[in-house]
Amino acid sequence: MMAAGARETVISLSGVTKAFEGNAGHLVALKDIGLDLYAGEVLALVGPSGCGKSTLLNIVAGIQSADHGTVTVFGKTPGKDGSTALGYVFQEDRLLPWRTALRNVTFSLEAGSVLRSERDRRAREALALVGLAGFEASYPHQLSGGMRSRVALARSLVLDPPVLLMDEPFGRLDAMTRSQMHGELLRLKGLFGMSILFVTHDVDEAVALADRVIVLQPRPGRISTVLDVDLPRPRDTAGPEGAAVVSRLKSLIGS
């Protein structure tokens, strides 16, 4: 039983280390990473290129394995019996060009035993949730970048995951569309009660979305700072309070 006031931990990493062998020799991508993601929290990972942000997300997802350390999602090992708790939104939307928006979303359900009629119903609901009702029959080339991002988000939401992993999913969008997607993501988080682990290069994005920001430093990738972002939402990163947090975070990163 959790103590009164304690937060439920949904993802826990302890002592996570990962190295790769390549032309440059032995590269330690991550060293002794320890962090917790709490229920209902948005946790952002920021840092310069090469600090292991995406590698860390892939380890949490069970796509890659750590050389040392432990990773649990709701107390289970990801990639084995814990993987069903995770949705993953990648840097690229990864939509299948020969499938409509509806069929791209139903693709997430096709590996299971869900009947086609139920897959279609759930996919239509997910597309409606992200504001794409009426675009079910559209192909990816017929959609704007923001709409494609919404389809990719719907493809994860259709699984009803309690935890969403996001690897710079809005990085290719223009500033206005990216801001719209921030609002959409926070709306859906409130609707579903999800916990979100979010990788970004964009400091303003981290401040706009996250409850806490973890700053990683490279060679080897390691946690240097954990910053609480205690600002009311919606956040204006150009306003005095938001700009102060953005400035502090940039100084911590060294950008």
XYZ file of N, CA and C in Angstrom:
765
model
N 0.849 -1.186 0.000
C 0.000 0.000 0.000
C 0.890 1.244 0.000
N 0.538 2.230 -0.867
C 1.321 3.456 -0.924
C 0.972 4.353 0.255
N 1.984 5.060 0.750
C 1.757 5.997 1.838
C 0.909 7.152 1.349
N 0.184 7.784 2.281
C -0.650 8.918 1.929
C 0.203 10.006 1.294
N -0.253 10.513 0.156
C 0.479 11.566 -0.536
C 1.541 11.049 -1.498
N 1.832 9.735 -1.465
C 2.833 9.167 -2.364
C 2.271 9.082 -3.772
N 3.135 9.247 -4.778
C 2.720 9.161 -6.168
C 3.030 7.782 -6.719
N 2.121 7.253 -7.514
C 2.337 5.953 -8.134
C 3.412 6.072 -9.210
N 4.389 5.188 -9.163
C 5.441 5.153 -10.170
C 5.033 4.198 -11.277
N 4.982 4.692 -12.520
C 4.577 3.840 -13.638
C 5.773 3.329 -14.426
N 6.851 4.127 -14.493
C 8.098 3.691 -15.122
C 9.230 3.961 -14.148
N 10.118 3.001 -13.989
C 11.255 3.173 -13.100
C 12.515 2.634 -13.769
N 13.568 3.446 -13.801
C 14.870 3.052 -14.317
C 15.895 3.200 -13.207
N 16.785 2.235 -13.116
C 17.844 2.287 -12.114
C 19.140 1.744 -12.710
N 20.193 2.564 -12.685
C 21.512 2.125 -13.129
C 21.596 1.723 -14.576
N 20.766 2.318 -15.435
C 20.711 1.898 -16.837
C 21.937 2.408 -17.598
N 22.646 1.465 -18.192
C 23.842 1.762 -18.989
C 23.724 1.051 -20.325
N 24.113 1.744 -21.407
C 24.041 1.165 -22.743
C 25.239 1.632 -23.556
N 25.917 0.676 -24.223
C 27.070 1.005 -25.068
C 26.888 0.373 -26.435
N 27.536 0.970 -27.433
C 27.498 0.463 -28.800
C 28.926 0.309 -29.313
N 29.109 -0.668 -30.191
C 30.389 -0.848 -30.875
C 30.243 -0.347 -32.301
N 31.149 0.500 -32.753
C 31.082 1.035 -34.107
C 32.453 1.354 -34.640
N 32.487 2.107 -35.746
C 33.763 2.465 -36.365
C 34.639 3.291 -35.431
N 33.982 4.032 -34.552
C 34.728 4.865 -33.604
C 35.106 4.098 -32.341
N 34.783 2.800 -32.319
C 35.122 1.988 -31.162
C 33.964 1.850 -30.187
N 34.284 1.684 -28.928
C 33.303 1.450 -27.873
C 32.713 2.786 -27.415
N 31.412 2.975 -27.652
C 30.745 4.227 -27.300
C 29.719 3.965 -26.210
N 29.897 4.599 -25.073
C 28.924 4.501 -23.991
C 27.857 5.562 -24.233
N 26.670 5.117 -24.657
C 25.585 6.046 -24.984
C 24.872 6.543 -23.737
N 24.714 5.675 -22.757
C 24.034 6.018 -21.503
C 24.805 5.414 -20.348
N 24.904 6.130 -19.251
C 25.635 5.618 -18.097
C 24.875 5.907 -16.809
N 24.502 4.850 -16.127
C 23.937 4.922 -14.782
C 22.727 5.855 -14.705
N 21.771 5.622 -15.607
C 20.556 6.443 -15.640
C 19.537 5.908 -14.638
N 19.055 6.799 -13.802
C 17.988 6.448 -12.874
C 16.919 7.523 -12.890
N 15.667 7.123 -13.136
C 14.570 8.093 -13.132
C 13.260 7.359 -12.898
N 12.255 8.128 -12.470
C 10.904 7.613 -12.300
C 9.932 8.517 -13.038
N 8.944 7.897 -13.671
C 7.813 8.622 -14.249
C 6.594 8.298 -13.404
N 5.922 9.336 -12.920
C 4.787 9.148 -12.028
C 3.463 9.173 -12.793
N 2.457 8.593 -12.201
C 1.137 8.532 -12.819
C 0.617 9.933 -13.102
N 0.158 10.161 -14.338
C -0.410 11.433 -14.727
C 0.597 12.529 -15.006
N 1.880 12.196 -15.008
C 2.937 13.193 -15.182
C 3.389 13.286 -16.630
N 3.812 14.485 -17.041
C 4.536 14.670 -18.299
C 5.988 14.933 -17.939
N 6.863 14.039 -18.351
C 8.292 14.130 -18.058
C 9.037 14.292 -19.370
N 9.781 15.385 -19.523
C 10.519 15.657 -20.753
C 11.991 15.337 -20.575
N 12.583 14.775 -21.633
C 14.022 14.533 -21.695
C 14.606 15.504 -22.707
N 15.547 16.344 -22.277
C 16.179 17.296 -23.182
C 17.692 17.168 -23.070
N 18.370 17.726 -24.063
C 19.825 17.690 -24.061
C 20.345 17.752 -25.476
N 21.625 18.003 -25.649
C 22.207 18.121 -26.992
C 22.186 16.787 -27.727
N 22.346 16.855 -29.039
C 22.412 15.634 -29.847
C 23.532 14.737 -29.332
N 23.265 13.450 -29.321
C 24.265 12.489 -28.889
C 24.261 12.177 -27.419
N 23.269 12.700 -26.679
C 23.241 12.430 -25.236
C 22.410 11.200 -24.893
N 21.812 10.551 -25.911
C 21.143 9.269 -25.666
C 19.658 9.344 -25.379
N 19.010 10.459 -25.721
C 17.587 10.607 -25.418
C 16.736 9.539 -26.099
N 16.916 9.378 -27.410
C 16.113 8.403 -28.150
C 16.473 6.978 -27.753
N 17.754 6.729 -27.487
C 18.163 5.403 -27.019
C 17.471 5.061 -25.712
N 17.389 6.035 -24.821
C 16.731 5.810 -23.536
C 15.262 5.487 -23.738
N 14.598 6.211 -24.637
C 13.184 5.954 -24.911
C 12.995 4.557 -25.499
N 13.901 4.145 -26.383
C 13.807 2.811 -26.983
C 14.023 1.705 -25.954
N 14.862 1.961 -24.971
C 15.069 0.985 -23.904
C 13.803 0.852 -23.057
N 13.166 1.981 -22.765
C 11.909 1.942 -22.010
C 10.853 1.171 -22.790
N 10.834 1.351 -24.118
C 9.840 0.690 -24.954
C 10.129 -0.792 -25.156
N 11.341 -1.240 -24.815
C 11.704 -2.627 -25.048
C 12.220 -2.888 -26.446
N 12.439 -1.809 -27.242
C 12.979 -1.948 -28.591
C 14.465 -2.275 -28.528
N 15.160 -1.681 -27.561
C 16.551 -2.013 -27.280
C 16.650 -2.456 -25.832
N 17.702 -3.165 -25.516
C 17.902 -3.624 -24.143
C 19.098 -2.906 -23.527
N 19.026 -2.687 -22.238
C 20.148 -2.082 -21.509
C 21.229 -3.126 -21.280
N 22.479 -2.683 -21.254
C 23.581 -3.588 -20.915
C 23.605 -3.862 -19.414
N 23.269 -2.844 -18.648
C 23.235 -2.972 -17.190
C 22.048 -2.162 -16.675
N 21.588 -2.521 -15.484
C 20.515 -1.780 -14.853
C 19.161 -2.435 -15.052
N 18.134 -1.820 -14.469
C 16.784 -2.367 -14.534
C 15.811 -1.314 -15.059
N 14.814 -1.807 -15.793
C 13.730 -0.975 -16.314
C 12.424 -1.697 -16.041
N 11.466 -0.996 -15.436
C 10.154 -1.594 -15.225
C 9.063 -0.612 -15.644
N 7.980 -1.165 -16.188
C 6.776 -0.414 -16.521
C 5.628 -1.084 -15.779
N 5.069 -0.366 -14.812
C 4.081 -0.960 -13.908
C 4.623 -2.246 -13.280
N 5.903 -2.219 -12.936
C 6.528 -3.342 -12.259
C 6.934 -4.492 -13.155
N 6.725 -4.357 -14.470
C 7.043 -5.434 -15.410
C 8.149 -5.002 -16.361
N 8.771 -5.980 -16.992
C 9.866 -5.704 -17.913
C 9.331 -5.335 -19.288
N 9.651 -4.155 -19.832
C 9.150 -3.788 -21.159
C 9.706 -4.707 -22.237
N 8.920 -4.865 -23.312
C 9.324 -5.752 -24.389
C 8.950 -7.183 -24.127
N 8.484 -7.446 -22.893
C 8.021 -8.790 -22.542
C 6.569 -8.656 -22.110
N 6.296 -8.837 -20.826
C 4.917 -8.767 -20.376
C 4.473 -7.354 -20.034
N 5.357 -6.351 -20.166
C 4.969 -4.987 -19.824
C 4.720 -4.101 -21.027
N 4.927 -4.614 -22.246
C 4.904 -3.748 -23.420
C 3.514 -3.234 -23.759
N 2.465 -3.947 -23.371
C 1.117 -3.530 -23.740
C 0.704 -2.245 -23.047
N 1.453 -1.797 -22.046
C 1.107 -0.575 -21.326
C 1.596 0.673 -22.046
N 2.314 0.505 -23.162
C 2.992 1.629 -23.798
C 2.439 1.932 -25.183
N 2.269 3.229 -25.461
C 2.089 3.706 -26.820
C 3.342 4.466 -27.202
N 3.682 4.484 -28.501
C 4.931 5.116 -28.939
C 4.638 5.971 -30.163
N 4.935 7.272 -30.070
C 4.808 8.187 -31.201
C 6.219 8.596 -31.607
N 6.615 8.270 -32.845
C 7.997 8.431 -33.292
C 8.256 9.824 -33.884
N 9.534 10.078 -34.188
C 9.922 11.350 -34.809
C 9.221 11.533 -36.152
N 9.220 10.493 -36.980
C 8.486 10.522 -38.233
C 7.105 9.906 -37.984
N 6.101 10.339 -38.750
C 4.766 9.813 -38.495
C 4.634 8.334 -38.868
N 5.484 7.847 -39.762
C 5.528 6.426 -40.148
C 4.174 5.914 -40.639
N 3.417 6.777 -41.290
C 2.154 6.342 -41.868
C 2.421 5.518 -43.126
N 1.614 4.503 -43.341
C 1.735 3.670 -44.536
C 1.021 4.381 -45.681
N 1.745 4.766 -46.749
C 1.160 5.619 -47.784
C 0.019 4.975 -48.555
N -0.037 3.646 -48.590
C -1.084 2.957 -49.331
C -2.340 2.706 -48.481
N -2.322 3.173 -47.240
C -3.472 3.000 -46.359
C -4.123 4.349 -46.065
N -5.434 4.338 -45.939
C -6.143 5.546 -45.540
C -5.834 5.866 -44.076
N -6.279 7.040 -43.628
C -6.097 7.405 -42.222
C -6.728 6.352 -41.317
N -7.925 5.904 -41.666
C -8.600 4.892 -40.847
C -7.781 3.618 -40.786
N -7.284 3.163 -41.930
C -6.540 1.896 -41.961
C -5.164 2.040 -41.306
N -4.587 3.229 -41.307
C -3.345 3.435 -40.566
C -3.582 3.301 -39.072
N -4.724 3.770 -38.603
C -5.029 3.667 -37.178
C -5.404 2.241 -36.796
N -6.181 1.555 -37.637
C -6.557 0.172 -37.310
C -5.352 -0.761 -37.334
N -4.284 -0.361 -38.013
C -3.083 -1.208 -38.098
C -2.570 -1.589 -36.707
N -2.711 -0.682 -35.741
C -2.237 -0.953 -34.380
C -2.994 -2.095 -33.722
N -4.198 -2.383 -34.215
C -5.043 -3.396 -33.583
C -5.050 -4.725 -34.333
N -4.371 -4.771 -35.474
C -4.500 -5.935 -36.338
C -3.707 -7.147 -35.876
N -2.770 -6.943 -34.968
C -1.978 -8.080 -34.475
C -2.753 -8.892 -33.440
N -3.826 -8.344 -32.903
C -4.594 -9.028 -31.872
C -5.808 -9.735 -32.439
N -6.749 -10.001 -31.575
C -7.936 -10.762 -31.959
C -9.177 -9.884 -32.069
N -8.976 -8.559 -32.171
C -10.106 -7.632 -32.257
C -10.772 -7.762 -33.624
N -12.096 -7.913 -33.637
C -12.832 -8.034 -34.887
C -12.708 -6.756 -35.711
N -12.796 -6.890 -37.041
C -12.624 -5.731 -37.924
C -13.643 -4.647 -37.598
N -14.876 -5.001 -37.340
C -15.887 -3.993 -37.040
C -15.525 -3.200 -35.787
N -14.956 -3.886 -34.792
C -14.543 -3.222 -33.561
C -13.303 -2.379 -33.803
N -12.380 -2.877 -34.630
C -11.199 -2.073 -34.980
C -11.614 -0.774 -35.646
N -12.564 -0.872 -36.580
C -13.031 0.322 -37.284
C -13.699 1.306 -36.329
N -14.509 0.796 -35.428
C -15.196 1.667 -34.472
C -14.197 2.411 -33.606
N -13.225 1.688 -33.079
C -12.244 2.305 -32.199
C -11.367 3.295 -32.964
N -11.023 2.970 -34.212
C -10.196 3.874 -35.012
C -10.950 5.160 -35.334
N -12.233 5.051 -35.655
C -13.031 6.244 -35.926
C -13.118 7.128 -34.681
N -13.282 6.505 -33.524
C -13.334 7.270 -32.281
C -12.004 7.983 -32.026
N -10.882 7.281 -32.269
C -9.566 7.882 -32.045
C -9.327 9.052 -32.991
N -9.722 8.901 -34.258
C -9.559 9.993 -35.215
C -10.435 11.187 -34.838
N -11.637 10.909 -34.348
C -12.507 12.000 -33.906
C -11.894 12.728 -32.712
N -11.262 11.988 -31.807
C -10.650 12.590 -30.628
C -9.535 13.566 -30.989
N -8.821 13.285 -32.080
C -7.732 14.179 -32.491
C -8.188 15.177 -33.551
N -9.500 15.298 -33.745
C -10.040 16.315 -34.638
C -10.036 15.951 -36.105
N -10.040 14.652 -36.428
C -9.986 14.238 -37.834
C -11.220 13.454 -38.263
N -12.342 13.653 -37.600
C -13.593 13.054 -38.082
C -13.876 13.608 -39.478
N -14.205 12.725 -40.403
C -14.444 13.131 -41.781
C -13.253 12.922 -42.694
N -12.089 12.601 -42.102
C -10.881 12.367 -42.904
C -10.474 10.890 -42.908
N -11.393 10.021 -42.519
C -11.056 8.602 -42.406
C -10.580 8.009 -43.726
N -11.123 8.475 -44.843
C -10.802 7.894 -46.147
C -9.635 8.598 -46.837
N -9.050 9.591 -46.193
C -7.939 10.336 -46.799
C -6.638 9.549 -46.680
N -5.811 9.653 -47.714
C -4.494 9.022 -47.704
C -3.458 10.025 -47.172
N -2.317 9.531 -46.659
C -1.317 10.429 -46.075
C -0.917 11.592 -46.967
N -0.780 11.364 -48.282
C -0.347 12.448 -49.172
C -1.401 13.543 -49.315
N -2.626 13.252 -48.886
C -3.707 14.232 -48.957
C -3.830 15.054 -47.671
N -2.983 14.769 -46.692
C -3.067 15.413 -45.387
C -1.891 16.353 -45.161
N -2.128 17.413 -44.401
C -1.043 18.323 -44.012
C -0.147 17.650 -42.981
N 0.986 18.296 -42.694
C 1.893 17.730 -41.692
C 1.234 17.593 -40.335
N 0.475 18.610 -39.926
C -0.206 18.546 -38.648
C -1.251 17.445 -38.594
N -1.957 17.255 -39.708
C -2.969 16.198 -39.758
C -2.317 14.820 -39.706
N -1.188 14.672 -40.381
C -0.466 13.397 -40.323
C -0.007 13.106 -38.891
N 0.445 14.146 -38.185
C 0.842 13.961 -36.788
C -0.348 13.521 -35.941
N -1.518 14.051 -36.248
C -2.721 13.661 -35.522
C -3.083 12.201 -35.787
N -2.913 11.758 -37.034
C -3.169 10.348 -37.349
C -2.213 9.452 -36.571
N -0.933 9.842 -36.535
C 0.056 9.060 -35.784
C -0.300 9.006 -34.303
N -0.786 10.127 -33.762
C -1.203 10.154 -32.363
C -2.420 9.266 -32.151
N -3.380 9.313 -33.075
C -4.567 8.458 -32.980
C -4.190 6.980 -33.026
N -3.179 6.649 -33.813
C -2.732 5.260 -33.934
C -2.230 4.723 -32.600
N -1.638 5.596 -31.776
C -1.222 5.185 -30.436
C -2.395 5.196 -29.460
N -3.253 6.208 -29.573
C -4.372 6.330 -28.631
C -5.383 5.202 -28.781
N -5.482 4.617 -29.976
C -6.472 3.564 -30.189
C -6.201 2.350 -29.305
N -4.951 2.232 -28.833
C -4.584 1.137 -27.931
C -4.943 1.450 -26.479
N -5.399 2.681 -26.223
C -5.758 3.133 -24.879
C -4.601 2.908 -23.902
N -3.388 3.397 -24.231
C -2.235 3.130 -23.370
C -2.218 4.045 -22.155
N -1.904 3.536 -20.979
C -1.758 4.402 -19.814
C -0.470 5.217 -19.843
N 0.502 4.800 -20.680
C 1.780 5.519 -20.810
C 2.047 5.772 -22.290
N 2.398 7.013 -22.608
C 2.709 7.382 -23.985
C 4.155 7.838 -24.056
N 4.933 7.196 -24.931
C 6.308 7.605 -25.212
C 6.302 8.427 -26.491
N 6.998 9.562 -26.482
C 6.991 10.443 -27.646
C 8.413 10.894 -27.943
N 8.867 10.638 -29.178
C 10.232 10.985 -29.580
C 10.182 12.121 -30.599
N 10.192 13.347 -30.123
C 10.161 14.543 -30.972
C 9.099 14.468 -32.071
N 7.855 14.136 -31.726
C 6.842 13.925 -32.767
C 6.405 15.188 -33.482
N 6.685 16.364 -32.902
C 6.232 17.614 -33.500
C 7.377 18.432 -34.073
N 8.564 17.849 -34.135
C 9.755 18.583 -34.534
C 9.718 19.093 -35.958
N 8.946 18.457 -36.846
C 8.911 18.848 -38.253
C 7.783 19.820 -38.569
N 7.006 20.175 -37.554
C 5.863 21.050 -37.775
C 6.273 22.512 -37.637
N 5.511 23.400 -38.307
C 5.752 24.820 -38.131
C 5.315 25.232 -36.727
N 5.749 26.411 -36.295
C 5.552 26.836 -34.910
C 4.081 26.886 -34.522
N 3.212 27.374 -35.411
C 1.799 27.491 -35.087
C 1.157 26.125 -34.930
N 1.449 25.210 -35.866
C 0.875 23.867 -35.790
C 1.411 23.125 -34.577
N 2.699 23.321 -34.272
C 3.286 22.674 -33.101
C 2.578 23.134 -31.833
N 2.296 24.414 -31.725
C 1.589 24.935 -30.552
C 0.193 24.338 -30.442
N -0.478 24.186 -31.589
C -1.799 23.561 -31.590
C -1.723 22.114 -31.103
N -0.679 21.397 -31.529
C -0.515 20.001 -31.118
C -0.191 19.903 -29.631
N 0.507 20.897 -29.078
C 0.759 20.907 -27.633
C -0.563 20.960 -26.873
N -1.433 21.864 -27.293
C -2.735 21.965 -26.644
C -3.549 20.686 -26.796
N -3.477 20.100 -27.988
C -4.208 18.857 -28.247
C -3.688 17.730 -27.357
N -2.379 17.640 -27.236
C -1.788 16.580 -26.424
C -2.205 16.707 -24.957
N -2.160 17.924 -24.433
C -2.537 18.124 -23.035
C -4.030 17.862 -22.812
N -4.848 18.201 -23.818
C -6.277 17.900 -23.720
C -6.511 16.387 -23.651
N -5.821 15.652 -24.511
C -5.980 14.199 -24.541
C -5.409 13.550 -23.285
N -4.313 14.108 -22.775
C -3.756 13.597 -21.528
C -4.782 13.719 -20.402
N -5.441 14.876 -20.329
C -6.455 15.055 -19.308
C -7.634 14.126 -19.502
N -7.980 13.856 -20.756
C -9.112 12.988 -21.062
C -8.824 11.539 -20.712
N -7.608 11.082 -21.030
C -7.247 9.683 -20.833
C -6.519 9.429 -19.513
N -5.994 10.488 -18.873
C -5.226 10.293 -17.649
C -3.890 9.626 -17.885
N -3.302 9.862 -19.062
C -2.045 9.206 -19.415
C -0.862 9.815 -18.686
N 0.201 9.031 -18.584
C 1.525 9.529 -18.221
C 2.325 9.608 -19.519
N 3.164 10.638 -19.651
C 3.877 10.862 -20.911
C 5.363 11.060 -20.644
N 6.191 10.306 -21.381
C 7.641 10.490 -21.387
C 8.006 11.015 -22.766
N 8.553 12.234 -22.798
C 8.628 13.020 -24.025
C 10.070 13.451 -24.288
N 10.597 13.133 -25.481
C 11.934 13.567 -25.890
C 11.802 14.772 -26.808
N 12.591 15.810 -26.563
C 12.570 16.978 -27.428
C 13.911 17.699 -27.402
N 14.232 18.358 -28.518
C 15.365 19.292 -28.573
C 14.910 20.710 -28.246
N 13.598 20.931 -28.293
C 13.027 22.263 -28.183
C 12.767 22.612 -26.720
N 13.559 23.529 -26.181
C 13.438 23.899 -24.769
C 12.078 24.526 -24.482
N 11.587 25.370 -25.393
C 10.264 25.977 -25.203
C 9.185 24.907 -25.130
N 9.302 23.882 -25.966
C 8.338 22.782 -25.965
C 8.368 22.038 -24.628
N 9.558 21.786 -24.110
C 9.686 21.105 -22.827
C 9.016 21.901 -21.717
N 9.226 23.213 -21.703
C 8.631 24.051 -20.665
C 7.120 24.139 -20.836
N 6.648 24.177 -22.080
C 5.216 24.271 -22.343
C 4.471 23.019 -21.899
N 5.114 21.854 -21.983
C 4.406 20.593 -21.774
C 4.691 19.913 -20.443
N 5.922 20.006 -19.937
C 6.364 19.079 -18.895
C 6.073 19.556 -17.483
N 5.839 18.586 -16.609
C 5.810 18.835 -15.169
C 7.227 18.845 -14.607
N 8.076 17.980 -15.175
C 9.494 17.961 -14.819
C 10.298 17.797 -16.105
N 11.497 18.365 -16.110
C 12.406 18.234 -17.249
C 13.709 17.616 -16.760
N 14.114 16.543 -17.422
C 15.401 15.909 -17.126
C 16.409 16.331 -18.183
N 17.505 16.915 -17.753
C 18.555 17.374 -18.660
C 19.633 16.304 -18.732
N 19.906 15.837 -19.958
C 20.965 14.858 -20.189
C 22.173 15.548 -20.799
N 23.349 15.099 -20.407
C 24.607 15.564 -20.992
C 25.275 14.387 -21.704
N 26.011 14.660 -22.796
C 26.562 13.572 -23.611
C 27.941 13.093 -23.192
N 28.291 11.946 -23.793
C 29.624 11.333 -23.761
C 30.173 11.148 -22.356
N 29.653 10.215 -21.579
C 28.472 9.395 -21.906
C 27.191 10.096 -21.515
N 26.058 9.640 -22.065
C 24.770 10.212 -21.732
C 24.447 9.977 -20.257
N 24.200 11.061 -19.534
C 23.954 10.959 -18.098
C 23.055 12.111 -17.667
N 22.344 11.921 -16.567
C 21.465 12.962 -16.058
C 22.295 13.995 -15.298
N 22.143 15.266 -15.702
C 22.861 16.327 -14.995
C 21.942 17.116 -14.074
N 20.664 17.257 -14.457
C 19.742 18.081 -13.688
C 18.321 17.570 -13.860
N 17.513 17.693 -12.824
C 16.065 17.482 -12.905
C 15.405 18.786 -12.461
N 14.625 19.363 -13.365
C 14.025 20.678 -13.112
C 12.510 20.556 -13.034
N 11.919 20.983 -11.922
C 10.463 21.054 -11.796
C 9.960 22.298 -12.521
N 8.871 22.138 -13.270
C 8.247 23.275 -13.959
C 6.899 23.519 -13.292
N 6.896 24.429 -12.365
C 5.702 24.686 -11.556
C 5.009 25.954 -12.041
N 4.465 25.876 -13.258
C 3.749 26.996 -13.857
C 2.340 26.540 -14.231
N 1.336 27.401 -14.072
C -0.031 27.021 -14.466
C -0.133 26.872 -15.979
N -1.039 26.007 -16.411
C -1.299 25.828 -17.843
C -2.588 26.558 -18.215
N -2.668 27.025 -19.492
C -1.654 26.967 -20.554
C -0.493 27.912 -20.268
N 0.702 27.516 -20.719
C 1.915 28.260 -20.409
C 2.353 29.115 -21.584
N 2.743 30.321 -21.276
C 3.278 31.242 -22.272
C 4.787 31.323 -22.063
N 5.538 30.624 -22.918
C 6.997 30.602 -22.740
C 7.650 31.911 -23.147
N 6.864 32.820 -23.751
C 7.396 34.143 -24.084
C 7.110 35.157 -22.976
N 6.205 34.799 -22.043
C 5.907 35.682 -20.931
C 7.021 35.661 -19.896
N 6.971 36.546 -18.916
C 8.078 36.679 -17.957
C 8.412 35.385 -17.215
N 7.396 34.688 -16.671
C 7.672 33.479 -15.896
C 8.158 32.348 -16.786
N 7.463 32.135 -17.920
C 7.875 31.076 -18.832
C 9.244 31.325 -19.412
N 9.511 32.565 -19.801
C 10.813 32.901 -20.383
C 11.937 32.687 -19.380
N 11.661 32.924 -18.105
C 12.684 32.718 -17.078
C 13.044 31.246 -16.952
N 12.026 30.384 -17.021
C 12.295 28.943 -16.942
C 13.037 28.474 -18.188
N 12.621 28.981 -19.363
C 13.312 28.630 -20.616
C 14.774 29.037 -20.551
N 15.043 30.241 -20.054
C 16.419 30.739 -19.949
C 17.240 29.875 -18.997
N 16.635 29.516 -17.874
C 17.358 28.676 -16.910
C 17.670 27.310 -17.506
N 16.692 26.743 -18.206
C 16.889 25.421 -18.807
C 17.969 25.462 -19.879
N 17.990 26.511 -20.673
C 19.032 26.641 -21.695
C 20.414 26.737 -21.056
N 20.507 27.438 -19.943
C 21.801 27.544 -19.269
C 22.235 26.206 -18.711
N 21.283 25.390 -18.267
C 21.612 24.063 -17.747
C 22.095 23.141 -18.850
N 21.508 23.299 -20.035
C 21.907 22.474 -21.170
C 23.218 22.946 -21.743
N 23.439 24.277 -21.633
C 24.635 24.854 -22.213
C 24.432 25.358 -23.602
N 23.129 25.657 -23.960
C 22.829 26.145 -25.309
C 22.641 27.651 -25.300
